Coordinates of C-alpha atoms in Angstrom, one line a residue:
M1404 CA 159.3 100.4 -109.0
S1405 CA 158.2 102.3 -112.0
T1406 CA 159.4 101.1 -115.4
F1407 CA 158.9 104.5 -117.0
P1408 CA 162.0 106.7 -117.6
P1409 CA 162.4 109.7 -115.3
S1410 CA 161.0 112.9 -116.5
P1411 CA 163.5 115.7 -117.6
S1412 CA 162.3 117.8 -114.6
A1413 CA 163.4 115.1 -112.2
L1414 CA 166.9 115.1 -113.6
S1415 CA 167.2 118.9 -114.1
A1416 CA 168.2 119.4 -110.4
D1417 CA 169.8 117.4 -107.7
P1418 CA 168.6 118.6 -104.2
T1419 CA 171.4 118.8 -101.7
V1420 CA 171.1 118.1 -98.0
D1421 CA 170.5 121.8 -97.2
G1422 CA 167.6 121.9 -99.7
T1423 CA 169.4 123.9 -102.4
A1424 CA 169.4 122.7 -106.0
T1425 CA 172.4 122.1 -108.1
P1426 CA 172.4 122.1 -111.9
G1427 CA 171.5 118.6 -113.4
P1428 CA 172.5 117.0 -116.7
T1429 CA 171.4 118.6 -119.9
F1430 CA 170.1 116.7 -123.0
A1431 CA 171.3 117.5 -126.5
A1432 CA 168.7 117.9 -129.3
A1433 CA 168.4 114.8 -131.7
V1434 CA 171.0 114.8 -134.4
M1435 CA 169.5 115.1 -137.9
P1436 CA 171.5 113.7 -140.8
P1437 CA 172.2 116.3 -143.5
P1438 CA 170.2 116.0 -146.7
G1439 CA 171.9 113.9 -149.4
D1440 CA 171.4 112.9 -153.0
E1441 CA 169.6 109.8 -154.2
P1442 CA 171.8 106.6 -154.2
V1443 CA 173.6 106.0 -157.5
R1444 CA 173.2 102.6 -159.1
L1445 CA 176.6 101.4 -160.2
P1446 CA 176.9 99.2 -163.3
P1447 CA 177.8 95.6 -162.6
P1448 CA 181.4 94.6 -163.0
K1449 CA 182.4 93.1 -166.4
V1450 CA 183.0 89.4 -165.8
S1451 CA 183.6 88.2 -169.4
R1452 CA 184.4 89.5 -172.8
F1453 CA 181.0 88.5 -174.1
T1454 CA 177.8 90.6 -174.2
Y1455 CA 174.4 89.0 -173.7
V1456 CA 170.8 90.0 -174.1
F1457 CA 167.6 88.4 -172.7
P1458 CA 166.3 86.0 -175.4
V1459 CA 162.8 87.3 -175.5
K1460 CA 162.4 90.9 -176.6
G1461 CA 159.6 93.5 -176.4
C1462 CA 157.2 91.4 -174.3
R1463 CA 156.4 90.7 -170.7
T1464 CA 157.8 87.4 -169.6
T1465 CA 158.0 85.0 -166.7
Y1466 CA 160.2 81.9 -166.4
E1467 CA 160.9 78.9 -164.3
R1468 CA 163.7 79.1 -161.8
K1469 CA 163.9 75.4 -160.8
R1470 CA 164.7 72.1 -162.5
L1471 CA 161.7 70.0 -163.2
T1472 CA 162.9 67.1 -165.4
L1473 CA 165.6 68.6 -167.6
P1474 CA 168.1 71.4 -167.1
K1475 CA 166.2 74.0 -169.2
T1476 CA 163.6 76.7 -168.6
T1477 CA 160.2 77.6 -169.9
I1478 CA 160.0 81.4 -170.7
W1479 CA 156.3 82.2 -170.8
A1480 CA 155.5 84.9 -173.4
G1481 CA 152.7 85.9 -175.7
R1482 CA 152.4 84.2 -179.1
G1483 CA 154.5 86.1 -181.7
C1484 CA 156.9 87.6 -179.2
S1485 CA 160.5 87.9 -180.5
F1486 CA 163.0 85.2 -179.8
V1487 CA 166.4 86.8 -180.3
A1488 CA 170.0 85.7 -180.3
P1489 CA 171.3 85.9 -176.7
V1490 CA 174.9 86.5 -177.9
D1491 CA 176.8 87.0 -181.1
G1492 CA 177.2 83.7 -182.9
V1493 CA 176.4 81.4 -185.9
V1494 CA 173.0 79.7 -186.5
R1495 CA 173.6 76.0 -186.3
E1496 CA 170.3 74.2 -186.8
V1497 CA 167.0 75.4 -188.1
N1498 CA 163.9 73.1 -187.9
V1499 CA 161.0 74.6 -189.8
Q1500 CA 158.8 71.5 -189.6
N1501 CA 156.7 70.6 -186.5
K1502 CA 157.1 66.9 -186.6
W1503 CA 155.9 66.0 -183.1
K1504 CA 152.9 63.7 -182.8
P1505 CA 151.3 62.7 -179.5
S1506 CA 151.0 59.1 -180.7
T1507 CA 154.8 58.7 -180.8
D1508 CA 156.1 61.5 -178.6
M1509 CA 159.6 61.2 -180.2
G1510 CA 162.2 63.0 -178.0
S1511 CA 163.9 64.5 -181.0
H1512 CA 160.7 66.2 -182.1
R1513 CA 159.4 67.6 -178.7
E1514 CA 160.7 71.1 -179.3
G1515 CA 158.7 71.5 -182.4
R1516 CA 160.1 74.3 -184.6
Y1517 CA 163.4 75.4 -183.2
V1518 CA 166.7 77.3 -183.8
T1519 CA 170.0 76.5 -182.3
L1520 CA 172.8 79.1 -182.1
L1521 CA 176.5 78.4 -181.5
G1522 CA 177.6 81.5 -179.6
A1523 CA 180.9 83.2 -179.8
D1524 CA 181.4 81.9 -176.3
G1525 CA 181.4 78.3 -177.5
V1526 CA 178.0 77.6 -175.9
L1527 CA 175.0 76.2 -177.8
Y1528 CA 171.7 77.9 -177.2
L1529 CA 168.3 76.4 -178.2
G1530 CA 165.0 78.2 -178.6
G1531 CA 162.1 75.8 -179.2
H1532 CA 158.3 75.6 -179.4
L1533 CA 158.6 78.5 -182.0
D1534 CA 155.5 79.5 -184.0
T1535 CA 157.6 80.6 -187.0
I1536 CA 161.2 81.0 -188.0
A1537 CA 162.4 84.5 -189.0
A1538 CA 163.0 85.1 -192.6
G1539 CA 166.5 84.5 -193.8
V1540 CA 167.5 82.5 -190.7
R1541 CA 169.5 79.5 -191.9
P1542 CA 172.4 77.3 -190.8
G1543 CA 175.7 79.1 -191.1
L1544 CA 174.2 82.6 -190.8
K1545 CA 176.3 84.9 -188.6
V1546 CA 174.2 87.1 -186.2
K1547 CA 174.7 89.7 -183.6
A1548 CA 173.1 89.6 -180.1
G1549 CA 169.5 90.7 -180.3
R1550 CA 169.0 89.5 -183.9
L1551 CA 165.5 88.1 -184.5
L1552 CA 165.5 84.3 -184.9
G1553 CA 161.9 83.4 -184.6
R1554 CA 158.5 84.0 -183.0
V1555 CA 157.3 82.4 -179.7
G1556 CA 154.6 79.8 -180.1
N1557 CA 153.6 76.3 -178.7
T1558 CA 154.7 73.8 -181.4
G1559 CA 156.0 70.4 -180.4
N1560 CA 154.7 68.8 -177.2
A1561 CA 153.6 72.3 -176.0
R1562 CA 150.6 72.4 -178.2
S1563 CA 148.2 72.0 -175.3
T1564 CA 149.9 74.8 -173.2
A1565 CA 150.1 78.5 -173.5
S1566 CA 152.8 79.9 -175.8
N1567 CA 156.3 79.8 -174.5
L1568 CA 160.0 79.6 -175.4
Y1569 CA 161.9 76.4 -174.6
F1570 CA 165.3 77.8 -173.7
A1571 CA 168.3 75.5 -173.2
V1572 CA 172.1 75.8 -172.8
S1573 CA 174.5 73.1 -173.8
W1574 CA 177.5 72.5 -176.1
P1575 CA 177.6 71.6 -179.8
V1576 CA 177.3 67.9 -180.8
P1577 CA 176.2 66.0 -183.9
P1578 CA 172.5 66.2 -184.6
Q1579 CA 171.9 62.5 -183.6
Y1580 CA 172.7 63.4 -180.0
W1581 CA 169.5 65.5 -179.7
W1582 CA 169.2 65.0 -175.9
I1583 CA 172.3 67.1 -175.3
R1584 CA 171.0 70.2 -177.2
R1585 CA 167.8 70.2 -175.2
G1586 CA 169.7 71.3 -172.1
M1587 CA 172.7 70.4 -169.9
V1588 CA 173.1 73.5 -167.7
D1589 CA 170.5 75.3 -165.6
P1590 CA 170.0 78.6 -167.5
W1591 CA 168.0 80.8 -165.0
P1592 CA 171.0 82.2 -163.1
F1593 CA 172.2 83.8 -166.4
L1594 CA 168.7 84.9 -167.4
D1595 CA 168.4 86.7 -164.1
A1596 CA 171.7 88.5 -164.7
W1597 CA 170.9 89.5 -168.2
W1598 CA 167.5 90.7 -167.2
D1599 CA 168.9 92.7 -164.3
G1600 CA 171.6 94.4 -166.4
N1601 CA 174.6 92.2 -165.8
R1602 CA 175.1 91.6 -169.5
T1603 CA 178.6 90.0 -169.2
L1604 CA 177.8 87.0 -167.0
S1605 CA 178.6 84.1 -169.2
P1606 CA 177.4 80.4 -168.9
R1607 CA 180.7 79.3 -170.6
P1608 CA 182.5 78.2 -167.3
A1609 CA 179.4 76.3 -166.1
V1610 CA 179.1 74.6 -169.5
Q1611 CA 182.8 73.6 -169.6
A1612 CA 182.6 72.2 -166.1
T1613 CA 179.5 70.1 -166.9
K1614 CA 181.1 68.8 -170.1
E1615 CA 184.2 67.7 -168.2
R1616 CA 182.1 66.0 -165.6
V1617 CA 179.8 64.0 -167.8
G1618 CA 181.8 63.8 -171.0
T1619 CA 181.2 65.2 -174.5
L1620 CA 178.6 62.7 -175.5
P1621 CA 176.8 61.5 -172.4
A1622 CA 174.0 58.9 -172.9
C1623 CA 170.4 60.1 -172.7
S1624 CA 169.1 59.8 -169.1
A1625 CA 165.6 61.4 -169.1
L1626 CA 162.6 61.4 -171.5
C1627 CA 164.5 59.4 -174.0
A1628 CA 162.2 56.8 -175.6
G1629 CA 159.1 57.7 -177.4
K1630 CA 156.0 55.6 -177.8
P1631 CA 156.0 52.8 -180.3
E1632 CA 154.0 53.7 -183.4
Q1633 CA 150.9 51.6 -183.6
P1634 CA 150.5 49.8 -186.9
K1635 CA 147.5 51.1 -188.9
P1636 CA 144.8 48.5 -189.1
R1637 CA 144.3 47.1 -192.5
P1638 CA 140.8 47.4 -193.9
A1639 CA 138.9 44.1 -193.9
K1640 CA 138.9 42.4 -197.2
K1641 CA 135.5 42.2 -198.7
P1642 CA 134.4 38.7 -199.5
E1643 CA 134.1 37.9 -203.1
K1644 CA 130.6 37.5 -204.4
E1645 CA 129.8 34.1 -205.6
E1646 CA 128.5 34.1 -209.1
P1647 CA 125.3 32.1 -209.7
P1648 CA 126.0 28.8 -211.5
V1649 CA 125.4 28.8 -215.2
I1650 CA 122.8 26.1 -216.1
I1651 CA 123.0 24.8 -219.6
P1652 CA 119.9 23.0 -220.6
F1653 CA 120.5 19.5 -221.9
V1654 CA 118.4 19.1 -225.1
T1655 CA 117.9 15.7 -226.7
E1656 CA 116.8 15.5 -230.3
A1657 CA 114.9 12.6 -231.8
V1658 CA 117.1 10.7 -234.4
G1659 CA 115.2 9.7 -237.4
R1660 CA 115.5 6.4 -239.1
G1661 CA 118.2 6.2 -241.6
Q1662 CA 120.3 8.8 -240.0

């Protein structure tokens, strides 16, 4: 039995018993869709009252989309690229000194030079490993989304890597709880949205849910303790030179008679 379909000629006539042919089935031509316009890309729905921008501006970037040790991401970008405010807000902390040392590896110093921004959405944003802080950026400064805050670098414990932006999302706490500001919520779902044009997707609900689950001031749980600073060796004390003894000659004089 053949597996090939019958030819149109075989189906065009149905021989009868007397040898005469009767009309067979006919085949319609293939239906072609009418030409249409290019698809229209609809803007994403507005899902919050806040407007966000991607935190690195004017440069080609890549970033991590998985949690390694902490809930933060590393945005790889060229040195000097602009770190900008991701949302309207108020500058909270500005660290202009790169205090990190490999000998101690203090957790509070690992981000090197950094700026934190308390957004109008109540979320705290951290940009670390900065090469420089932008002129005029100081605590209490009100900024709009897209305002330059600093330049990408590799200060802190990133000094042996390529330049990048340490980007973290959390909530505001006193400075001594530094482990909270370095990241409590995975940021890449929001970075993806802001990059792709959904500029109203807010991390606020995720931040609030995490805060309710772990508490306002959770204890540090990862990369907490630094290295104990080794005492500097004291220089060996030089032995004092012994002075040669002073020899006083003993002189005897003859005593004359009558004296």
